Amino acid sequence: MSLETSYIFVTGGVVSSLGKGIISASIGKLLQEHGYRITIQKFDPYINIDPGTLNPYEHGECYVTMDGMETDLDLGHYERFTGIHTNRNNSVTTGKIYQTVIDKERRGDYLGKTIQVVPHITDEIKRRMLRVDDPEDYDFVITEIGGTIGDIESAPFMEAVRQLKWELGNRALSVHLTYVPYLKAAGELKTKPTQHSVKELQGMGIQPDILILRTELHLEESILQKVAAFCNVSPDSVVQSEDLPSIYEVPVNMHRQGLDLAILRKLGKEAKAGDGVLSKWKNVLAMQAAATQEVTVALVGKYDLQDAYKSIRESLYIAGIYNKTKVHIKFVNSEWLTADGLEEALGTVGGMIICPGFGQRGIEGKILAVQYAREHDIPTFGICLGMQMMVIEFARNVLGLSDADSREMSATTQHNVIDIMADQKNLTRMGGTMRLGAYACRLKPDSRVRAIYGKEIVEERHRHRYEFNSEYTEAYEQAGMQCVGHNPESHLTEIVEIPTLRWFIGTQFHPEYSSTVQKPHPLFLDFIKNLKK
Ligand code: GLN
């Protein structure tokens, strides 16, 4: 950070799930379009150190940064919108804050003092909000605060924002996202919840500078003016965020209403972009609108929840855009999938994704789906656990090893074709101990993946404890499943493919974390291109 850095704090009120992550990502994108260096970070009020140990039902997908931090899924939006890699400092939880303060207390850094929420916890929050330790220089640091205004647990974050707004003066800005509900019986859009939410924020000593009103229906100018007048916000600083067909239209909609200009003006920064703002981005949206084909991809997994496989879903949609194809996703719950139901569940899909995951639940269904895909030559992409299921299915049904399994699922199998990694064997702690983050992978010449990537060495992000057991490599390759990607140092197998099939590739890593709107991942692009249409 430098004395030139400006800080934008994004909070949400009235209800959760308004899309603060999308708004934060859109603000970042717009400022980037004006030529500024930005970073976006997320502060979550829960006490877990990171979401790595959380069930996706609790908090959606766990996103992984290049440097191996398990983070909130909003970081995925930040990366997909801006194309900029986040890192371990961009995801902060109450747990991390307390851990740092308690470690300091034990070291004796505060000898003689009583450690309190104010100032010790709030000081640590402020230090991270300011990114004091970050060697990078930014023009804007955007900080999204998780949860909803008024939550007990986010109070220290709000107090830190209050102090920083006071200390930084015109280098800090508060953007508040609220909800304007429509009451059908009354036939009216209601602004009262927004007024209350702003009052609550003001009660904490924070005056919002910009209000973004989430709404399902278009808001007339008079409503925006009324909100401005009641909330002490200038009329040009109240914008609406209507439901749109695609989240990728949000930056365009925000720009149309002058959000970027309002932010820049209030922070005393120059609006550097002219009419060209978002021109490349708009080309992508134009491609999206021009899709001429439609295809359905089955997502075979165990979490029937939009957010659980967020990055995979977005990677599929984005790859669809570049293939002029509208991708429909059909969730297939592997927990309930039986041999009898395969035809109905998968008979008409253009391809399938075998999803990542942990533990026994739903894996037999995934194995059945893989077998169906292999035998009917349906394009299939296995990711992490999905790749492992491809390997197990092949062992059981092609190599004739009927008890083949992963060590994760069976401690006693004679044929542990997926085995625990050596460095994972003696671990006793669960949090942050997997093989995490980016590792290099060397692609075999003449393999399909080599042709797809168009280069020999790639870097991809990992999050797992188990691996392909190399004792079986020869048996697999002779029978037709090739090991085509290896870690150059450890020689772990990272990719398998069956070249005789239309598209049958499994990756131990997670390519979905690296697919962005303006740079879709080559594997997803090629997968969509080769779907059954
Ligand atoms: N459970 C598997 C492992 O730990 C796969 C993990 C995943 O799909 N992310 O290796």
Coordinates of C-alpha atoms and ligand atoms in Angstrom, one line a residue:
M1 CA 0.0 0.0 0.0
S2 CA 1.0 3.6 -0.4
L3 CA -0.3 7.0 0.6
E4 CA -2.0 7.1 -2.7
T5 CA -4.0 4.0 -2.2
S6 CA -7.8 4.4 -1.8
Y7 CA -10.0 1.9 0.1
I8 CA -13.5 0.9 -0.8
F9 CA -15.6 -1.1 1.7
V10 CA -18.6 -3.1 0.4
T11 CA -21.2 -4.0 3.0
G12 CA -24.7 -5.6 2.6
G13 CA -27.9 -5.0 4.4
V14 CA -31.6 -6.2 4.7
V15 CA -30.9 -9.8 3.6
S16 CA -28.0 -12.0 2.7
S17 CA -27.4 -13.4 -0.9
L18 CA -27.7 -10.0 -2.6
G19 CA -24.6 -10.6 -4.6
K20 CA -22.0 -8.5 -2.8
G21 CA -19.3 -10.6 -4.4
I22 CA -20.6 -9.8 -7.9
I23 CA -20.8 -6.1 -7.0
S24 CA -17.3 -6.1 -5.5
A25 CA -16.0 -7.9 -8.6
S26 CA -17.8 -5.5 -10.9
I27 CA -16.4 -2.4 -9.1
G28 CA -12.9 -4.0 -9.4
K29 CA -13.4 -4.7 -13.1
L30 CA -14.6 -1.1 -13.8
L31 CA -11.7 0.5 -11.9
Q32 CA -9.3 -1.8 -13.8
E33 CA -10.9 -0.6 -17.1
H34 CA -9.8 2.9 -16.0
G35 CA -6.3 1.7 -15.9
Y36 CA -5.9 1.3 -12.1
R37 CA -4.2 -1.4 -10.1
I38 CA -6.7 -3.1 -7.9
T39 CA -7.1 -6.0 -5.5
I40 CA -10.3 -7.3 -4.0
Q41 CA -10.4 -9.0 -0.6
K42 CA -13.1 -10.7 1.4
F43 CA -13.5 -10.5 5.2
D44 CA -15.8 -13.3 6.6
P45 CA -17.1 -13.1 10.1
Y46 CA -17.1 -16.8 11.0
I47 CA -14.5 -18.3 13.3
N48 CA -13.1 -21.1 11.1
I49 CA -9.6 -20.2 10.0
D50 CA -10.6 -20.8 6.4
P51 CA -13.6 -22.4 4.7
G52 CA -11.5 -25.5 3.9
T53 CA -13.1 -27.6 6.6
L54 CA -16.6 -26.4 5.8
N55 CA -19.3 -28.5 4.2
P56 CA -20.4 -26.9 0.9
Y57 CA -24.0 -26.8 2.4
E58 CA -22.6 -24.3 4.9
H59 CA -20.8 -22.0 2.6
G60 CA -20.8 -23.2 -1.0
E61 CA -17.7 -24.1 -2.9
C62 CA -14.2 -23.8 -1.4
Y63 CA -12.1 -21.8 -3.8
V64 CA -8.3 -22.3 -3.9
T65 CA -5.8 -19.6 -4.8
M66 CA -2.5 -20.2 -6.7
D67 CA -0.6 -19.9 -3.4
G68 CA -2.7 -22.7 -1.9
M69 CA -5.2 -20.9 0.4
E70 CA -8.6 -22.4 0.7
T71 CA -11.0 -19.4 0.5
D72 CA -14.5 -18.1 0.1
L73 CA -16.1 -18.7 -3.3
D74 CA -16.3 -14.9 -3.9
L75 CA -12.6 -14.9 -4.7
G76 CA -13.6 -17.0 -7.7
H77 CA -15.8 -14.1 -8.8
Y78 CA -13.0 -11.7 -8.3
E79 CA -10.7 -13.7 -10.4
R80 CA -13.2 -14.5 -13.1
F81 CA -14.2 -10.8 -13.5
T82 CA -10.7 -9.2 -13.3
G83 CA -8.4 -12.0 -14.5
I84 CA -6.1 -11.1 -11.5
H85 CA -4.8 -13.8 -9.2
T86 CA -5.8 -13.3 -5.6
N87 CA -3.6 -14.8 -2.8
R88 CA -3.8 -16.0 0.8
N89 CA -4.1 -12.4 2.0
N90 CA -7.3 -11.8 0.1
S91 CA -9.4 -14.1 2.3
V92 CA -9.6 -13.2 6.0
T93 CA -11.9 -14.7 8.7
T94 CA -12.5 -13.8 12.3
G95 CA -10.7 -17.0 13.1
K96 CA -7.5 -15.8 11.4
I97 CA -7.7 -12.5 13.1
Y98 CA -8.0 -14.0 16.6
Q99 CA -5.4 -16.6 15.8
T100 CA -2.9 -13.8 15.0
V101 CA -3.7 -11.8 18.0
I102 CA -3.6 -14.8 20.4
D103 CA -0.3 -15.9 18.9
K104 CA 1.1 -12.4 19.5
E105 CA -0.3 -12.5 23.1
R106 CA 1.5 -15.8 23.8
R107 CA 4.7 -14.5 22.3
G108 CA 4.5 -11.6 24.8
D109 CA 4.0 -8.9 22.3
Y110 CA 1.4 -7.2 24.5
L111 CA 3.1 -7.9 27.9
G112 CA 1.2 -6.3 30.7
K113 CA -1.9 -5.4 28.6
T114 CA -5.4 -6.7 28.7
I115 CA -6.2 -8.0 25.2
Q116 CA -9.5 -6.6 24.0
V117 CA -11.8 -6.6 20.9
V118 CA -11.1 -2.8 20.7
P119 CA -8.3 -2.0 20.1
H120 CA -6.4 -5.3 19.6
I121 CA -8.8 -7.2 17.4
T122 CA -9.9 -4.1 15.5
D123 CA -6.2 -3.1 15.0
E124 CA -5.4 -6.5 13.4
I125 CA -8.5 -6.2 11.2
K126 CA -7.4 -2.7 10.1
R127 CA -3.8 -3.9 9.4
R128 CA -5.2 -6.5 7.1
M129 CA -7.7 -4.2 5.5
L130 CA -4.9 -1.7 4.7
R131 CA -2.7 -4.6 3.5
V132 CA 0.2 -3.2 5.6
D133 CA 2.4 -6.3 4.8
D134 CA 1.7 -6.4 1.1
P135 CA 4.7 -5.5 -1.1
E136 CA 2.4 -4.8 -4.0
D137 CA 1.2 -1.3 -4.7
Y138 CA -2.5 -0.8 -5.4
D139 CA -4.5 2.3 -6.5
F140 CA -7.6 0.7 -5.0
V141 CA -8.1 -2.0 -2.3
I142 CA -11.7 -3.2 -2.4
T143 CA -12.8 -5.0 0.8
E144 CA -16.0 -7.0 0.9
I145 CA -17.4 -7.7 4.3
G146 CA -19.3 -11.0 4.5
G147 CA -22.7 -11.3 6.3
T148 CA -25.4 -8.6 6.8
I149 CA -25.3 -5.3 8.7
G150 CA -26.4 -5.9 12.2
D151 CA -24.9 -9.4 12.7
I152 CA -23.3 -9.6 16.1
E153 CA -20.3 -11.4 14.7
S154 CA -19.4 -8.8 12.1
A155 CA -19.4 -5.9 14.6
P156 CA -15.6 -5.7 15.0
F157 CA -15.2 -5.5 11.2
M158 CA -17.7 -2.6 11.1
E159 CA -15.9 -0.9 13.9
A160 CA -12.6 -1.2 11.9
V161 CA -14.3 0.3 8.8
R162 CA -15.6 3.2 11.0
Q163 CA -12.1 3.9 12.3
L164 CA -10.5 3.6 8.8
K165 CA -13.1 5.9 7.3
W166 CA -12.3 8.5 9.9
E167 CA -8.5 8.1 9.6
L168 CA -8.3 7.9 5.9
G169 CA -10.8 10.7 5.1
N170 CA -11.3 11.0 1.4
R171 CA -9.2 8.0 0.7
A172 CA -12.0 5.7 1.9
L173 CA -15.5 5.0 0.6
S174 CA -18.4 3.0 1.9
V175 CA -20.6 1.2 -0.7
H176 CA -23.7 -0.3 0.8
L177 CA -25.8 -2.9 -1.0
T178 CA -29.5 -3.2 0.1
Y179 CA -32.7 -4.8 -1.1
V180 CA -35.9 -3.2 -2.3
P181 CA -38.7 -5.7 -2.1
Y182 CA -41.8 -5.7 -4.2
L183 CA -45.0 -6.3 -2.3
K184 CA -47.4 -7.9 -4.7
A185 CA -50.6 -7.4 -2.7
A186 CA -49.9 -3.7 -2.4
G187 CA -48.4 -3.5 -5.9
E188 CA -45.5 -1.4 -4.5
L189 CA -41.8 -1.4 -4.2
K190 CA -40.7 -0.7 -0.7
T191 CA -37.7 1.4 0.4
K192 CA -38.2 1.2 4.1
P193 CA -35.9 -1.8 4.7
T194 CA -33.1 0.2 2.9
Q195 CA -33.7 3.2 5.1
H196 CA -33.5 1.0 8.2
S197 CA -30.4 -0.7 6.9
V198 CA -28.7 2.7 6.3
K199 CA -29.8 3.8 9.8
E200 CA -28.2 0.7 11.3
L201 CA -25.0 1.5 9.4
Q202 CA -25.1 5.2 10.6
G203 CA -25.7 3.9 14.1
M204 CA -22.3 2.2 13.8
G205 CA -20.8 5.5 12.8
I206 CA -20.6 4.8 9.1
Q207 CA -22.2 7.0 6.6
P208 CA -22.5 5.2 3.2
D209 CA -21.2 7.1 0.3
I210 CA -22.8 5.0 -2.4
L211 CA -26.0 2.9 -2.3
I212 CA -26.7 0.0 -4.6
L213 CA -30.3 -1.2 -4.5
R214 CA -30.9 -4.8 -5.5
T215 CA -34.3 -5.2 -7.0
E216 CA -36.3 -7.7 -9.1
L217 CA -38.2 -4.9 -10.8
H218 CA -37.0 -1.7 -12.4
L219 CA -36.9 1.2 -10.0
E220 CA -38.2 4.6 -11.3
E221 CA -35.9 7.6 -10.8
S222 CA -38.3 8.9 -8.1
I223 CA -37.5 5.9 -5.9
L224 CA -33.8 6.4 -6.2
Q225 CA -34.2 10.1 -5.4
K226 CA -36.3 9.3 -2.4
V227 CA -33.7 6.9 -1.0
A228 CA -31.0 9.4 -1.6
A229 CA -32.9 12.1 0.3
F230 CA -33.7 9.8 3.2
C231 CA -30.2 8.4 3.5
N232 CA -27.9 11.5 3.2
V233 CA -26.4 10.2 -0.1
S234 CA -26.0 12.3 -3.1
P235 CA -28.6 11.5 -5.9
D236 CA -26.0 10.5 -8.4
S237 CA -24.7 7.9 -5.9
V238 CA -27.7 5.7 -5.7
V239 CA -27.8 3.1 -8.4
Q240 CA -29.9 0.0 -8.9
S241 CA -28.9 -3.6 -9.6
E242 CA -31.8 -5.3 -11.3
D243 CA -31.9 -9.0 -11.9
L244 CA -30.2 -9.6 -15.2
P245 CA -30.0 -12.7 -17.4
S246 CA -26.3 -13.1 -16.7
I247 CA -24.0 -11.9 -13.8
Y248 CA -21.5 -10.8 -16.4
E249 CA -23.9 -8.0 -17.4
V250 CA -23.6 -6.4 -14.0
P251 CA -20.4 -4.4 -14.7
V252 CA -22.0 -3.0 -17.8
N253 CA -25.2 -2.1 -15.9
M254 CA -23.2 -0.4 -13.2
H255 CA -21.2 1.6 -15.7
R256 CA -24.3 2.6 -17.5
Q257 CA -25.5 4.2 -14.3
G258 CA -22.2 5.9 -13.7
L259 CA -21.1 3.9 -10.7
D260 CA -17.4 4.0 -11.7
L261 CA -17.5 7.7 -12.3
A262 CA -19.2 8.3 -8.9
I263 CA -16.6 6.3 -7.1
L264 CA -13.7 8.0 -8.9
R265 CA -15.1 11.4 -8.3
K266 CA -15.7 10.8 -4.6
L267 CA -12.1 9.5 -4.2
G268 CA -10.6 12.3 -6.2
K269 CA -9.2 10.0 -8.9
E270 CA -9.2 10.6 -12.6
A271 CA -11.7 8.8 -14.9
K272 CA -9.1 7.6 -17.4
A273 CA -11.2 5.6 -19.8
G274 CA -13.4 7.2 -22.4
D275 CA -16.0 5.4 -24.4
G276 CA -13.9 2.3 -24.5
V277 CA -14.8 1.1 -21.0
L278 CA -15.6 -2.6 -21.0
S279 CA -15.3 -2.9 -24.8
K280 CA -13.5 -6.3 -24.7
W281 CA -15.9 -7.4 -22.0
K282 CA -18.9 -6.4 -24.2
N283 CA -17.5 -8.5 -27.0
V284 CA -17.8 -11.5 -24.8
L285 CA -21.4 -10.5 -23.9
A286 CA -22.2 -10.1 -27.6
M287 CA -20.9 -13.6 -28.2
Q288 CA -23.1 -14.8 -25.4
A289 CA -26.1 -13.3 -27.0
A290 CA -25.2 -14.7 -30.4
A291 CA -25.2 -18.4 -29.2
T292 CA -26.6 -20.5 -31.9
Q293 CA -26.5 -23.9 -30.2
E294 CA -27.7 -25.3 -27.0
V295 CA -26.4 -28.3 -25.1
T296 CA -27.0 -30.0 -21.7
V297 CA -24.1 -31.0 -19.5
A298 CA -24.8 -33.4 -16.6
L299 CA -23.1 -32.4 -13.4
V300 CA -22.7 -35.6 -11.5
G301 CA -22.1 -34.8 -7.8
K302 CA -23.7 -35.0 -4.4
Y303 CA -24.5 -31.4 -3.5
D304 CA -27.8 -30.2 -5.0
L305 CA -26.9 -26.6 -4.4
Q306 CA -26.1 -23.9 -6.9
D307 CA -23.0 -22.7 -5.0
A308 CA -21.5 -26.0 -4.4
Y309 CA -19.8 -26.4 -7.8
K310 CA -19.7 -22.6 -8.6
S311 CA -16.5 -22.4 -10.5
I312 CA -17.3 -25.5 -12.6
R313 CA -20.7 -24.1 -13.5
E314 CA -19.2 -20.7 -14.5
S315 CA -16.3 -22.4 -16.4
L316 CA -18.9 -24.4 -18.4
Y317 CA -21.0 -21.3 -19.2
I318 CA -18.0 -19.2 -20.1
A319 CA -16.6 -22.0 -22.4
G320 CA -20.1 -22.2 -23.9
I321 CA -20.0 -18.5 -24.8
Y322 CA -16.7 -18.9 -26.7
N323 CA -18.3 -21.9 -28.5
K324 CA -21.4 -20.0 -29.4
T325 CA -23.3 -22.5 -27.3
K326 CA -25.8 -22.0 -24.5
V327 CA -24.9 -24.5 -21.8
H328 CA -27.7 -25.9 -19.7
I329 CA -26.6 -27.7 -16.6
K330 CA -28.5 -30.7 -15.4
F331 CA -27.6 -31.7 -11.8
V332 CA -27.5 -35.5 -11.4
N333 CA -27.4 -36.5 -7.8
S334 CA -24.9 -39.4 -7.6
E335 CA -26.2 -40.5 -4.2
W336 CA -29.4 -41.7 -5.8
L337 CA -28.1 -42.9 -9.1
T338 CA -28.7 -46.6 -9.8
A339 CA -28.0 -48.8 -12.9
D340 CA -31.7 -48.6 -13.7
G341 CA -31.8 -44.8 -13.7
L342 CA -28.7 -44.2 -15.9
E343 CA -30.5 -44.0 -19.2
E344 CA -33.0 -41.6 -17.9
A345 CA -30.5 -39.4 -16.1
L346 CA -27.7 -39.4 -18.7
G347 CA -29.2 -40.8 -21.9
T348 CA -29.8 -37.4 -23.6
V349 CA -27.0 -35.2 -22.2
G350 CA -24.3 -33.9 -24.5
G351 CA -21.6 -34.7 -21.9
M352 CA -20.9 -34.9 -18.2
I353 CA -18.7 -33.6 -15.5
I354 CA -17.8 -36.0 -12.7
C355 CA -17.5 -33.6 -9.8
P356 CA -14.8 -33.3 -7.1
G357 CA -15.6 -34.3 -3.5
F358 CA -14.6 -36.0 -0.3
G359 CA -15.8 -39.2 1.4
Q360 CA -17.9 -42.2 0.5
R361 CA -21.3 -40.7 0.0
G362 CA -22.3 -40.7 -3.7
I363 CA -19.2 -42.3 -5.1
E364 CA -20.8 -45.5 -6.4
G365 CA -23.2 -43.4 -8.4
K366 CA -20.3 -41.5 -9.9
I367 CA -18.6 -44.8 -10.8
L368 CA -21.8 -46.0 -12.5
A369 CA -22.0 -42.7 -14.4
V370 CA -18.4 -43.1 -15.6
Q371 CA -19.1 -46.6 -16.8
Y372 CA -22.1 -45.4 -18.7
A373 CA -20.1 -42.6 -20.2
R374 CA -17.2 -44.8 -21.2
E375 CA -19.4 -47.5 -22.7
H376 CA -21.7 -45.1 -24.6
D377 CA -18.8 -42.8 -25.6
I378 CA -20.3 -39.7 -23.9
P379 CA -17.8 -36.8 -23.6
T380 CA -16.7 -36.8 -19.9
F381 CA -14.6 -34.6 -17.8
G382 CA -13.5 -36.0 -14.4
I383 CA -12.2 -33.4 -11.9
C384 CA -10.2 -34.4 -8.8
L385 CA -12.4 -37.0 -7.1
G386 CA -14.1 -37.3 -10.6
M387 CA -10.8 -38.3 -12.1
Q388 CA -10.2 -40.8 -9.3
M389 CA -13.6 -42.3 -10.1
M390 CA -12.6 -42.7 -13.7
V391 CA -9.5 -44.6 -12.6
I392 CA -11.4 -46.9 -10.2
E393 CA -14.2 -47.6 -12.8
F394 CA -11.5 -48.6 -15.3
A395 CA -9.8 -50.9 -12.8
R396 CA -13.0 -52.6 -11.8
N397 CA -14.6 -53.0 -15.3
V398 CA -11.7 -53.1 -17.7
L399 CA -8.7 -54.4 -15.7
G400 CA -10.9 -56.9 -13.9
L401 CA -9.9 -55.7 -10.4
S402 CA -13.3 -55.9 -8.8
D403 CA -12.3 -54.6 -5.4
A404 CA -10.3 -51.6 -6.8
D405 CA -10.8 -48.6 -4.7
S406 CA -9.3 -45.4 -3.3
R407 CA -7.6 -45.6 0.1
E408 CA -9.9 -42.8 1.1
M409 CA -12.9 -45.2 0.8
S410 CA -11.4 -48.5 1.7
A411 CA -8.5 -49.3 4.1
T412 CA -8.5 -52.9 3.2
T413 CA -8.7 -53.2 -0.6
Q414 CA -6.0 -55.2 -2.3
H415 CA -6.1 -52.8 -5.3
N416 CA -5.6 -49.3 -4.0
V417 CA -5.4 -47.8 -7.5
I418 CA -5.9 -44.4 -5.8
D419 CA -3.6 -44.2 -2.8
I420 CA -2.8 -41.7 0.0
M421 CA 0.1 -39.4 -0.9
A422 CA 3.3 -40.1 1.0
D423 CA 3.4 -36.7 2.6
Q424 CA -0.2 -37.0 3.7
K425 CA 0.2 -40.3 5.6
N426 CA 1.1 -39.0 9.0
L427 CA -0.9 -35.9 9.2
T428 CA -3.2 -35.5 12.2
R429 CA -4.6 -32.0 11.5
M430 CA -7.4 -31.5 9.0
G431 CA -7.2 -27.8 8.2
G432 CA -5.0 -26.5 5.4
T433 CA -3.0 -29.8 5.2
M434 CA -3.9 -31.1 1.8
R435 CA -1.9 -30.7 -1.4
L436 CA -3.0 -27.2 -2.1
G437 CA -2.4 -24.6 -4.7
A438 CA -0.6 -24.5 -8.0
Y439 CA 1.9 -27.2 -9.2
A440 CA 3.5 -27.7 -12.5
C441 CA 2.4 -30.5 -14.8
R442 CA 4.3 -31.8 -17.8
L443 CA 2.1 -33.0 -20.7
K444 CA 3.1 -36.0 -22.8
P445 CA 3.9 -35.3 -26.4
D446 CA 1.2 -36.7 -28.7
S447 CA -1.4 -36.7 -26.0
R448 CA -4.8 -35.0 -26.5
V449 CA -4.2 -32.6 -23.5
R450 CA -0.9 -31.5 -25.0
A451 CA -2.7 -30.6 -28.2
I452 CA -5.4 -28.8 -26.2
Y453 CA -3.1 -26.7 -24.1
G454 CA -0.6 -26.2 -26.9
K455 CA 2.3 -26.3 -24.6
E456 CA 4.4 -28.8 -22.6
I457 CA 4.3 -27.4 -19.0
V458 CA 1.2 -26.0 -17.4
E459 CA 0.4 -24.8 -13.8
E460 CA -2.8 -26.0 -12.2
R461 CA -4.3 -25.7 -8.7
H462 CA -4.8 -28.7 -6.5
R463 CA -6.8 -29.6 -3.4
H464 CA -6.6 -33.3 -2.5
R465 CA -4.8 -35.9 -0.3
Y466 CA -5.0 -39.0 -2.6
E467 CA -3.3 -39.7 -5.9
F468 CA -3.1 -42.2 -8.8
N469 CA -1.0 -45.2 -7.7
S470 CA 1.9 -45.4 -10.2
E471 CA 2.3 -49.1 -9.6
Y472 CA -0.6 -49.6 -11.9
T473 CA 0.5 -47.3 -14.7
E474 CA 1.6 -50.0 -17.1
A475 CA -1.6 -52.0 -16.7
Y476 CA -3.7 -48.9 -17.4
E477 CA -1.7 -47.8 -20.4
Q478 CA -1.8 -51.3 -22.0
A479 CA -5.6 -51.4 -21.6
G480 CA -6.1 -48.0 -23.1
M481 CA -6.2 -45.4 -20.3
Q482 CA -3.1 -43.2 -20.7
C483 CA -1.3 -41.2 -18.0
V484 CA -0.6 -38.1 -19.9
G485 CA 0.3 -35.4 -17.3
H486 CA 2.9 -35.7 -14.6
N487 CA 4.4 -33.5 -11.9
P488 CA 8.0 -32.9 -13.1
E489 CA 9.4 -33.3 -9.6
S490 CA 7.3 -35.9 -7.8
H491 CA 6.2 -37.6 -11.0
L492 CA 2.7 -37.9 -9.6
T493 CA 0.1 -38.6 -12.4
E494 CA -2.1 -35.6 -12.8
I495 CA -4.1 -36.4 -15.9
V496 CA -5.5 -39.5 -17.5
E497 CA -7.3 -39.9 -20.8
I498 CA -8.7 -42.5 -23.0
P499 CA -7.7 -41.3 -26.5
T500 CA -9.9 -43.7 -28.4
L501 CA -13.1 -42.1 -26.9
R502 CA -14.6 -38.9 -28.1
W503 CA -13.5 -36.9 -25.1
F504 CA -12.6 -38.7 -21.9
I505 CA -10.2 -36.8 -19.6
G506 CA -9.7 -36.8 -15.9
T507 CA -7.5 -34.2 -14.1
Q508 CA -6.3 -34.5 -10.5
F509 CA -6.2 -30.7 -10.4
H510 CA -9.0 -28.2 -10.6
P511 CA -9.0 -26.3 -13.9
E512 CA -12.2 -24.6 -13.0
Y513 CA -10.4 -22.3 -10.6
S514 CA -8.4 -20.8 -13.5
S515 CA -11.1 -20.1 -16.0
T516 CA -11.9 -16.4 -16.4
V517 CA -14.4 -14.5 -18.5
Q518 CA -11.7 -13.1 -20.8
K519 CA -9.5 -16.2 -20.7
P520 CA -11.5 -19.4 -20.6
H521 CA -9.7 -22.5 -19.7
P522 CA -8.5 -24.6 -22.7
L523 CA -9.8 -27.9 -21.3
F524 CA -13.3 -26.5 -20.7
L525 CA -13.3 -24.9 -24.2
D526 CA -12.3 -28.1 -25.8
F527 CA -14.8 -30.1 -23.8
I528 CA -17.7 -27.9 -24.8
K529 CA -16.5 -28.0 -28.4
N530 CA -16.6 -31.8 -28.5
L531 CA -19.9 -32.4 -26.7
K532 CA -22.5 -34.5 -28.4
K533 CA -24.8 -32.0 -30.1
Ligands
GLN1 N1 -11.2 -36.7 -1.8 C1 -10.2 -36.8 -2.9 C2 -8.8 -36.6 -2.3 O1 -8.6 -36.1 -1.3 C3 -10.5 -35.7 -4.0 C4 -10.5 -34.3 -3.5 C5 -11.2 -33.4 -4.4 O2 -12.0 -33.8 -5.3 N2 -11.0 -32.1 -4.3 O3 -7.8 -36.9 -3.0

